[in-house]
Coordinates of C-alpha atoms and ligand atoms in Angstrom, one line a residue:
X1 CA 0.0 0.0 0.0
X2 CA 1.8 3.0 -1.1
X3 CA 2.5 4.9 1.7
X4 CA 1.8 9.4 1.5
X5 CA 2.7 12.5 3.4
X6 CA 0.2 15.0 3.8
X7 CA 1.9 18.5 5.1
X8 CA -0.6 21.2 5.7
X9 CA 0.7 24.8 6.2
X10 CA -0.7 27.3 8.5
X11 CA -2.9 29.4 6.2
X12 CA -4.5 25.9 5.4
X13 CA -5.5 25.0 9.0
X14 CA -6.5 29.1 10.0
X15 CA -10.0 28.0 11.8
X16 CA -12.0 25.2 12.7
X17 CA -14.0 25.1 9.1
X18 CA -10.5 24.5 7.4
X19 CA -9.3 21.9 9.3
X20 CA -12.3 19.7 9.0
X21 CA -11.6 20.6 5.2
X22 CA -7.8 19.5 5.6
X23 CA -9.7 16.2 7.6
X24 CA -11.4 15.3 4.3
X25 CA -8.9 15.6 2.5
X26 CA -6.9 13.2 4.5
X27 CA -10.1 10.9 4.9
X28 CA -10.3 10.9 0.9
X29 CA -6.8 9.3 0.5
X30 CA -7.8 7.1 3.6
X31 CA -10.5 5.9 1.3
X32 CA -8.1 5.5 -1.6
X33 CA -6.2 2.8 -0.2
X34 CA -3.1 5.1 0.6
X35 CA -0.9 5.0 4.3
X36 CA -1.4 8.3 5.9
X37 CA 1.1 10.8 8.0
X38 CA 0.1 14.5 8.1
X39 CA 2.3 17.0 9.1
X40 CA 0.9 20.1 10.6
X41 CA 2.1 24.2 10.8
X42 CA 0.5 26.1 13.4
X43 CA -3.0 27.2 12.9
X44 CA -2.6 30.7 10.8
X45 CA -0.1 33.5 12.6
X46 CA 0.0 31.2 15.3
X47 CA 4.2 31.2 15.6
X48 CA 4.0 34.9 14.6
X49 CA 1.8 35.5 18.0
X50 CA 3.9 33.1 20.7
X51 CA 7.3 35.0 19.3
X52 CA 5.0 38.7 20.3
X53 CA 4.1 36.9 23.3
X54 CA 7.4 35.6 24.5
X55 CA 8.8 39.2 23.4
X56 CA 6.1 40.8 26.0
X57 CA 8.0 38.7 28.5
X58 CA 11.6 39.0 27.6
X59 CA 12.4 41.5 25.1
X60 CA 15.3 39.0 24.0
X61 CA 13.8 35.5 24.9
X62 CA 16.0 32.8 26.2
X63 CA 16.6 30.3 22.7
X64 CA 15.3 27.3 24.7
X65 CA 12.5 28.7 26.4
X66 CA 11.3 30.3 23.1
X67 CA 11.4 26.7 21.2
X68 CA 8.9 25.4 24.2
X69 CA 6.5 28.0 23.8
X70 CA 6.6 27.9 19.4
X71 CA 6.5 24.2 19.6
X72 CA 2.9 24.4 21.4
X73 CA 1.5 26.1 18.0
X74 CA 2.0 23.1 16.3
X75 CA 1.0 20.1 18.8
X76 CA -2.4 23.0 18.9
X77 CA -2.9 21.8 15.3
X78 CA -1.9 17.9 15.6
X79 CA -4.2 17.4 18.2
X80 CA -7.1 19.4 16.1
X81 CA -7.0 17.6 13.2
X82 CA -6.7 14.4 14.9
X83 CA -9.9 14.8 16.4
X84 CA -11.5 16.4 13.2
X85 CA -10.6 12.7 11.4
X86 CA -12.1 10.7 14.6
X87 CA -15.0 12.6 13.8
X88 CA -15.0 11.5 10.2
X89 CA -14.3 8.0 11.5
X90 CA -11.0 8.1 10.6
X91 CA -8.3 6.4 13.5
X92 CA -6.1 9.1 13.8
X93 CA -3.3 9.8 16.9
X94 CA -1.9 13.4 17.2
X95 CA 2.0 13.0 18.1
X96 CA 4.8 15.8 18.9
X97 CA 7.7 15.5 16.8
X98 CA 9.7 14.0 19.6
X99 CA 7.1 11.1 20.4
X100 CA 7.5 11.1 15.8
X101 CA 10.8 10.1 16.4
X102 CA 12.5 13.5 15.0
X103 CA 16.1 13.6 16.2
X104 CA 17.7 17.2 16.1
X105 CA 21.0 18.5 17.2
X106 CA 20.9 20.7 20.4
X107 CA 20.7 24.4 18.6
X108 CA 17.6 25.8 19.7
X109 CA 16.0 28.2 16.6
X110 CA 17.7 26.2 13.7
X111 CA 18.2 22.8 14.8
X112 CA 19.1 20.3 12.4
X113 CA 17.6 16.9 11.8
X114 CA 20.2 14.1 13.0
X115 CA 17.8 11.1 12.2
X116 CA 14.1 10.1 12.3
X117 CA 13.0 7.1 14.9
X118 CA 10.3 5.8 12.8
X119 CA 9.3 2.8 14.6
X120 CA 6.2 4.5 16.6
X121 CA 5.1 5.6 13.0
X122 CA 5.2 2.6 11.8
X123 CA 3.3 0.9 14.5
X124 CA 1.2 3.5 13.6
X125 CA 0.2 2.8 10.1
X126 CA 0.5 -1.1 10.7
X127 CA -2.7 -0.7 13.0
X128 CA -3.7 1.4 10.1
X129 CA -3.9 4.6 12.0
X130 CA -3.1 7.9 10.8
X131 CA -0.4 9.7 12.3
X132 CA -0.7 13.4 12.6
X133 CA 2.5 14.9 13.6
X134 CA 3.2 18.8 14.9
X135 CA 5.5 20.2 12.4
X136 CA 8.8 22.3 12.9
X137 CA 10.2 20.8 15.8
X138 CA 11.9 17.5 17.5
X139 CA 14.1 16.6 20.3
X140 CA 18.0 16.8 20.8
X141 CA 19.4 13.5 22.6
X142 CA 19.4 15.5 25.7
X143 CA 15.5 15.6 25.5
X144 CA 15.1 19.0 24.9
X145 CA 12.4 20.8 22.5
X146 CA 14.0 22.4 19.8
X147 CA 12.7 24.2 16.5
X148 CA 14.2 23.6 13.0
X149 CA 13.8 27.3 11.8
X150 CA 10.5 28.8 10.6
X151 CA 9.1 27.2 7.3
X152 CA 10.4 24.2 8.9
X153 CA 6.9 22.0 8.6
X154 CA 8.2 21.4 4.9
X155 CA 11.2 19.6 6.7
X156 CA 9.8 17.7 9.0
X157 CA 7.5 16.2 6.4
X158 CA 10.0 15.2 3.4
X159 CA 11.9 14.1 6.2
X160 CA 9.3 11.9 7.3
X161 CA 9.0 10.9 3.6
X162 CA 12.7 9.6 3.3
X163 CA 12.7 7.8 6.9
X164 CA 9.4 5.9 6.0
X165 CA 11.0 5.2 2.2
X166 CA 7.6 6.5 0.4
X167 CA 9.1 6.3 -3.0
X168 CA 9.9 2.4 -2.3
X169 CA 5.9 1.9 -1.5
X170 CA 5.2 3.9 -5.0
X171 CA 4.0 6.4 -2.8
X172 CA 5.2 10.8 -2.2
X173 CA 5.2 14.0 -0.8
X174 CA 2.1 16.5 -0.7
X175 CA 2.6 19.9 0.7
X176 CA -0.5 21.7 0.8
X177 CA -0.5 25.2 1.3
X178 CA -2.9 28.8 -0.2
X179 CA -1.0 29.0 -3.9
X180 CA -1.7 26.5 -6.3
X181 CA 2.0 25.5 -7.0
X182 CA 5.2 26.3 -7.7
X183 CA 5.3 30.2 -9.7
X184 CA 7.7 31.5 -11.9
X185 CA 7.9 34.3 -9.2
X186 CA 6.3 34.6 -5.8
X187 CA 2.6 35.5 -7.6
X188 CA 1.7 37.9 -4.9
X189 CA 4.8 40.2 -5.8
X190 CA 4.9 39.8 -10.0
X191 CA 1.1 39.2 -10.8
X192 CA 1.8 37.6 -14.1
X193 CA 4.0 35.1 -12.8
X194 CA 2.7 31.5 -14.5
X195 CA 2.6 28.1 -12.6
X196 CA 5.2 25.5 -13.2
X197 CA 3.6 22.1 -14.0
X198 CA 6.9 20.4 -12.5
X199 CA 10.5 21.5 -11.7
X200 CA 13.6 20.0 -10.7
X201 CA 14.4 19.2 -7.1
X202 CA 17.7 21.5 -8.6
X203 CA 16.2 24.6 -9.2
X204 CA 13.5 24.1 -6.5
X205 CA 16.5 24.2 -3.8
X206 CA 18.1 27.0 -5.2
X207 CA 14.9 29.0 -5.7
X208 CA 13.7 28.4 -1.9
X209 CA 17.1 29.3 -0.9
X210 CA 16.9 32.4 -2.8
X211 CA 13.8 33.5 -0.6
X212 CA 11.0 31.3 -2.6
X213 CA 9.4 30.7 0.5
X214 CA 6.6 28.2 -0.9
X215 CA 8.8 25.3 0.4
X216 CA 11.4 25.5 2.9
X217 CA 15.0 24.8 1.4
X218 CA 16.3 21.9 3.6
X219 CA 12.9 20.1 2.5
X220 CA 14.0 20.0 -1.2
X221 CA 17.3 19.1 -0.2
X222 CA 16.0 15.7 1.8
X223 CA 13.7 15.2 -1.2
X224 CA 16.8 15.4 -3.3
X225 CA 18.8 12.9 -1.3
X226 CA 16.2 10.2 -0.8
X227 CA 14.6 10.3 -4.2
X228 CA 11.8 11.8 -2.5
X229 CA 8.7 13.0 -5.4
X230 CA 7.4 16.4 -3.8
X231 CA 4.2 17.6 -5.1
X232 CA 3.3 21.1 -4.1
X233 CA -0.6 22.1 -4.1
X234 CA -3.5 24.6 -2.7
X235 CA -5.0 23.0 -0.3
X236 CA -8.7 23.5 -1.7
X237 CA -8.7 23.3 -5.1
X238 CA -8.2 19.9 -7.4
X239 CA -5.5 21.2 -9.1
X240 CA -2.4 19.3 -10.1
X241 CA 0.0 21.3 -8.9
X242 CA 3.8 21.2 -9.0
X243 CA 5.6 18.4 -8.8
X244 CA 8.9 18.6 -7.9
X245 CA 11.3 15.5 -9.1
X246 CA 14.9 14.8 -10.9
X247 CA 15.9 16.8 -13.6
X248 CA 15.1 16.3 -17.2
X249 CA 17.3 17.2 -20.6
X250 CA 13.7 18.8 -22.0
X251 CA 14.3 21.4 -18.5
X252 CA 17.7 22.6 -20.2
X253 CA 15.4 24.2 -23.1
X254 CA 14.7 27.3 -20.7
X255 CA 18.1 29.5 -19.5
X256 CA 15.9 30.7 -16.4
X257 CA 12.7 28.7 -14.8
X258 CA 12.1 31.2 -12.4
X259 CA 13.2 34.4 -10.3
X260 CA 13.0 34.6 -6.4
X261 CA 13.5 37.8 -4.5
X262 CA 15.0 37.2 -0.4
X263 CA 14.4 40.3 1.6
X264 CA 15.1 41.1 5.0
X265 CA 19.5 40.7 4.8
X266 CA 21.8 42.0 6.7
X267 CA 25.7 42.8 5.8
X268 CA 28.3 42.2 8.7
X269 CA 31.8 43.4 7.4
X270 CA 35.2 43.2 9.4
X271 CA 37.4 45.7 8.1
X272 CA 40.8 46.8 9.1
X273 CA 42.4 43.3 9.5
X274 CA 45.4 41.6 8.2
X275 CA 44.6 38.8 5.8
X276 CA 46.1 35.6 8.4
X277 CA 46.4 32.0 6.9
X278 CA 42.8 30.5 8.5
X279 CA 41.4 34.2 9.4
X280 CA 38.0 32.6 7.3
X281 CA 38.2 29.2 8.6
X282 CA 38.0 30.3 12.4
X283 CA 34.8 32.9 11.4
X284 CA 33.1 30.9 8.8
X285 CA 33.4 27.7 10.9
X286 CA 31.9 29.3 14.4
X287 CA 28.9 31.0 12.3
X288 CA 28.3 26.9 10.9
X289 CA 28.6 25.7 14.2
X290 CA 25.9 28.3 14.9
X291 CA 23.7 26.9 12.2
X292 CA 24.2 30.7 10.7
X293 CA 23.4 30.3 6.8
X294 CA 25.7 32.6 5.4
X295 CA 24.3 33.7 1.8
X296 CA 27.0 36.0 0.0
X297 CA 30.7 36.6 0.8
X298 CA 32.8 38.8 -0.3
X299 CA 36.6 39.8 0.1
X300 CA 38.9 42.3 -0.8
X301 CA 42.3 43.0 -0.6
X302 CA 43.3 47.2 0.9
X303 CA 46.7 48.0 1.1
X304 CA 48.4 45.7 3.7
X305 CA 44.9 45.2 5.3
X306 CA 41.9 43.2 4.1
X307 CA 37.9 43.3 4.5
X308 CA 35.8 40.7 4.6
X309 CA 31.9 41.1 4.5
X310 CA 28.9 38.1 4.8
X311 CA 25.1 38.4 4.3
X312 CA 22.5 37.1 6.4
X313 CA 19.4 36.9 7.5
X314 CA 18.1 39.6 9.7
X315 CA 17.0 36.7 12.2
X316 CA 20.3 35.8 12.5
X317 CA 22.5 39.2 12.7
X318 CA 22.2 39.5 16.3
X319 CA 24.0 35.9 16.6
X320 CA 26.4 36.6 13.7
X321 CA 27.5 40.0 14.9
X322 CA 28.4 38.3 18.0
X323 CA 30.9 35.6 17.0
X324 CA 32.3 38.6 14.6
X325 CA 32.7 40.0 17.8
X326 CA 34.9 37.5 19.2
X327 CA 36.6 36.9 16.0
X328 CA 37.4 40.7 15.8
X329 CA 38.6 40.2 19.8
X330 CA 40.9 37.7 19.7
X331 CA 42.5 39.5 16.1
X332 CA 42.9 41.6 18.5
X333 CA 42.5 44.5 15.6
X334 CA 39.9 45.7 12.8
X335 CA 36.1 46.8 13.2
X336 CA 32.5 45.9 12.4
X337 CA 30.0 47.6 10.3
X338 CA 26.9 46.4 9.8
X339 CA 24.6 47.4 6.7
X340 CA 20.6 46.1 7.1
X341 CA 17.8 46.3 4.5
X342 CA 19.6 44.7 2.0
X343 CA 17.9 42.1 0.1
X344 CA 19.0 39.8 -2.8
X345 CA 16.9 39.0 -6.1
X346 CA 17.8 35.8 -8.4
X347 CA 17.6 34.2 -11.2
X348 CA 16.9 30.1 -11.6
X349 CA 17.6 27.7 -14.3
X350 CA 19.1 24.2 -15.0
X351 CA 19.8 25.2 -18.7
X352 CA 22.1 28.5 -17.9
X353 CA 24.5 25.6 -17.9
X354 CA 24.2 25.7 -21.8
X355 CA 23.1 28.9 -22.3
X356 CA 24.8 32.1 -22.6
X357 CA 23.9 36.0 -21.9
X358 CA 22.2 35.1 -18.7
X359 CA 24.0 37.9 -16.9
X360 CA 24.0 40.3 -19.0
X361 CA 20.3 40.4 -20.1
X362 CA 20.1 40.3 -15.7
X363 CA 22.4 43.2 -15.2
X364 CA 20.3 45.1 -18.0
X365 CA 17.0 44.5 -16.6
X366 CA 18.2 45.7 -13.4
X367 CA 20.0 48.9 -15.1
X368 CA 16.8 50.2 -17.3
X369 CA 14.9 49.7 -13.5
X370 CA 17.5 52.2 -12.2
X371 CA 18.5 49.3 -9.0
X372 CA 21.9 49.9 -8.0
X373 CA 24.1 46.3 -7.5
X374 CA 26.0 46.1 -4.3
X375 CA 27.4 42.4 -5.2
X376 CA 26.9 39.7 -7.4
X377 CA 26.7 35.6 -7.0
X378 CA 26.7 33.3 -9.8
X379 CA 26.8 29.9 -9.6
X380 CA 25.6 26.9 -12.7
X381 CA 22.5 27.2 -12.4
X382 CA 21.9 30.7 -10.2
X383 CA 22.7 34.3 -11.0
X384 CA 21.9 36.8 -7.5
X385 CA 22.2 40.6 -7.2
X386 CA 22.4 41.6 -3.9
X387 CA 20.3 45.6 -4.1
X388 CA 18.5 47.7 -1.6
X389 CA 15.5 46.2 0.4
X390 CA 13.2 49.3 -1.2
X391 CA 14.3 48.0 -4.7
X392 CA 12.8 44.5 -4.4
X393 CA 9.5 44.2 -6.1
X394 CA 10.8 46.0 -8.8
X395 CA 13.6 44.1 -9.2
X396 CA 11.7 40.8 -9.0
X397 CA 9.4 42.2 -11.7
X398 CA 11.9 43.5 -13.9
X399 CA 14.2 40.5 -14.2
X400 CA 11.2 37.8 -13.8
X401 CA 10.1 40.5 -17.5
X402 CA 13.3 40.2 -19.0
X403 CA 13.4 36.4 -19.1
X404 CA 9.9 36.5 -20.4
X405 CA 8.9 34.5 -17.6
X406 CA 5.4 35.9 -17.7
X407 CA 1.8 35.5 -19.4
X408 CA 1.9 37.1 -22.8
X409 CA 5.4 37.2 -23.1
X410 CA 7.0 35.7 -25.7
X411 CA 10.6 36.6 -24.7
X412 CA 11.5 33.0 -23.3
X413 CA 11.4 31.8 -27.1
X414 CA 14.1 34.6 -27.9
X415 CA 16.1 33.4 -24.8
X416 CA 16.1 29.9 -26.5
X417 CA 17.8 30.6 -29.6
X418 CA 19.5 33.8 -29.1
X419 CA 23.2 32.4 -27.5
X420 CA 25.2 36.2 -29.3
X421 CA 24.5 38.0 -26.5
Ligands
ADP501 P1 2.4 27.5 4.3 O1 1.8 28.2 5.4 O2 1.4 26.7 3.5 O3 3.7 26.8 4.6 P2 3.9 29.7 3.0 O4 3.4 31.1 3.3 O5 5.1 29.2 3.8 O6 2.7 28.7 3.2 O7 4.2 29.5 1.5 C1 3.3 29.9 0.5 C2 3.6 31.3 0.0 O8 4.8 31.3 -0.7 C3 2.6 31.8 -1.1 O9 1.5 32.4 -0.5 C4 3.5 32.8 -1.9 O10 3.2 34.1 -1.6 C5 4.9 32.5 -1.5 N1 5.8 32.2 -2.6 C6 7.0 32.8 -2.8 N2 7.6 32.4 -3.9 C7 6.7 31.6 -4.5 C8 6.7 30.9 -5.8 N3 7.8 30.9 -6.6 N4 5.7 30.1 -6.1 C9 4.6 30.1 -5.3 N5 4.5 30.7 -4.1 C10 5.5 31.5 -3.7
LIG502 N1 4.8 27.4 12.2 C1 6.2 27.6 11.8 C2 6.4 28.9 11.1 O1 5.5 29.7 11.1 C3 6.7 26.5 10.9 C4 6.0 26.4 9.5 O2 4.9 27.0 9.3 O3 6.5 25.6 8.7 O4 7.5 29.2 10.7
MG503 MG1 5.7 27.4 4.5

């Protein structure tokens, strides 16, 4: 019996009504002969509100205390929707991610997954119960509650996916959230942006990374590894969707698949330092330890003295600024400076492998808009500008135009044969 992860996000489980709707729609692939987990957000702005709530408290809360108290939004919507299926006659059990089995390490915020205990799942669906299991959060192997980072409901359920081998049972991933799938751009920013019937786990990652915030990058990424199919789609209509699987040769006919826009970066810069042999090692390996993504980097050489500048999120400055802090301590030289509302906006696509002009037709878009470039990022299959926060829907929109990534356009044909430029 093929075995199927249901992930609702927050926006799908807002109020009573749609959480007997998610019910149903768990019920109907109870009925279809499939294995059921569901993975749950918190009901609407529920995280949004215990953050405000905690912040009432403690203007700074402590890390651990503050995973306790987001964790509770979740197991709010487990338990809820396990007794909206009872009510359908469904056997459902509501579990946290700890009693799931979801093994993090110990960094409260961002913690990482370290391995799923499925067994009590599978006990689960060998009594041919459904398991409904509160996203976003597990337990270290000190017992603590920690939170994987917000978005991190996606996580939790392709993680799920892998442990439970769903692709072995002929079964997948469905994360059901309020768009209909997977956009050329976020559709609420560029309002032509078109729906992507599928794309590649690839250009998924990168776009998500890039601030694509439909599916949480670290999702896509355990997808990836364990030949998870993902299938992204709105959790009231019929449509198909997106499905999200390996890469094809037809996805190389397109340069760029999509654009993504990530706001809210920060720039910490240490300036006034001599360039010593493992000067990066020491900083870039405490902000890892930190589970600090670090988005762009840049370097350059002044004189007989050296900067070196990172972006990151805004949630994470605070913690970043601290171990450049330290860094900048035991140098025992140099200073900080530390630029915010900077934001980043991308372009996505397998085939920039084979095509040329990418750039160029980027940096042009972005020139006729008037957006200053503070840095740029290339890699294979990514090209990122790094602009002011005020510029970012219009950058989105411009360069999501210029690739002719929109209804009505036809530039995307151009894009295919023209390699001059
Ligand atoms: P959920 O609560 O279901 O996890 P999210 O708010 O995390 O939902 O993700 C869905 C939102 O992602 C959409 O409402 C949309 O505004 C945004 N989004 C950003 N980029 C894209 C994109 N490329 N395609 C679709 N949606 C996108
Ligand atoms: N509820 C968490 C958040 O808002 C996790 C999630 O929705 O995936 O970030
Ligand atoms: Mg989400």
């Amino acid at each position: 019996m093929p075995t199927v992860i249901q992930k609702f996000g927050g926006t799908s489980l807002g109020t009573p009504e749609k959480i007997a709707r998610a019910a149903r729609r768990v019920a109907d692939a109870r009925a279809s002969g499939f294995d059921v987990v569901v993975v749950v957000s918190a009901m609407g702005h529920t995280t949004d509100e215990l953050i405000a709530l905690a912040e009432g408290v403690s203007p700074v809360p402590d890390r651990r205390e503050l995973d306790m108290v987001m964790a509770t939004g979740e197991q709010v919507s487990a338990g809820l929707l396990a007794m909206a299926l009872r009510e359908l006659g469904v056997a459902a059990s509501s579990l946290t991610g700890g009693q799931a089995g979801l093994r993090t390490d110990g960094v409260h915020g961002r913690a990482r997954i370290t391995r799923i205990e499925s067994g009590r799942l599978e006990r689960l669906l060998s009594r041919a119960e459904v398991a409904v299991v509160a996203g976003f959060q597990g337990t270290s192997d000190d017992g603590e509650v920690t939170t994987l980072g917000r978005g991190g409901s996606d996580t939790t359920a392709v993680a799920i996916a892998a442990a439970l081998r769903v692709s072995d049972t002929g079964g997948w991933c469905e994360i059901f959230t309020d768009v209909d799938g997977v956009y050329t751009a976020d559709p609420r920013v560029v309002r032509s942006a078109v729906k992507l019937p599928r794309i590649s786990y690839e250009e998924m990652l990168e776009l998500a990374t890039l601030g694509a915030g439909v599916m949480h990058a670290r999702a896509v990424l355990f997808g990836e590894k364990y030949g998870v199919p993902i299938h992204v789609r709105h959790s009231q209509k019929p449509d198909q969707g997106t499905m999200i699987n390996r890469e094809s040769h037809a996805m190389e006919e397109l340069a760029v698949v999509g654009c993504a826009l990530k706001e809210d970066l920060g720039r910490v810069s240490l300036r006034g330092i001599r360039n010593a042999i493992g000067l990066q090692a020491g900083l870039f390996t405490a902000l890892a330890q930190a589970n600090i993504v670090v988005d762009d980097i840049m370097q350059t050489e002044q004189g007989s003295t050296t900067m070196l500048a990172f972006t990151v999120e805004h949630g994470d400055l605070a913690d970043a600024k601290g171990i450049v802090a330290k860094t900048l301590a035991e140098l025992g030289e140099g200073e900080m400076n530390v630029e915010v509302a900077l934001a980043k906006v991308s372009a996505v696509g397998v085939g920039m492998k084979v095509h040329a002009g990418v750039a160029s037709r980027m940096f042009r878009a972005l020139a006729e808009a008037s957006i200053a470039i503070h840095n740029i990022n290339t890699s294979e299959i990514k090209i990122s500008c790094i602009i002011d926060k005020a510029d970012g829907p219009k950058a989105l929109e411009a360069v999501h135009r210029a690739f002719g990534l929109g209804l009505g356009s036809n530039a995307t044909v151009a894009m295919q044969t023209d390699e001059s430029r």
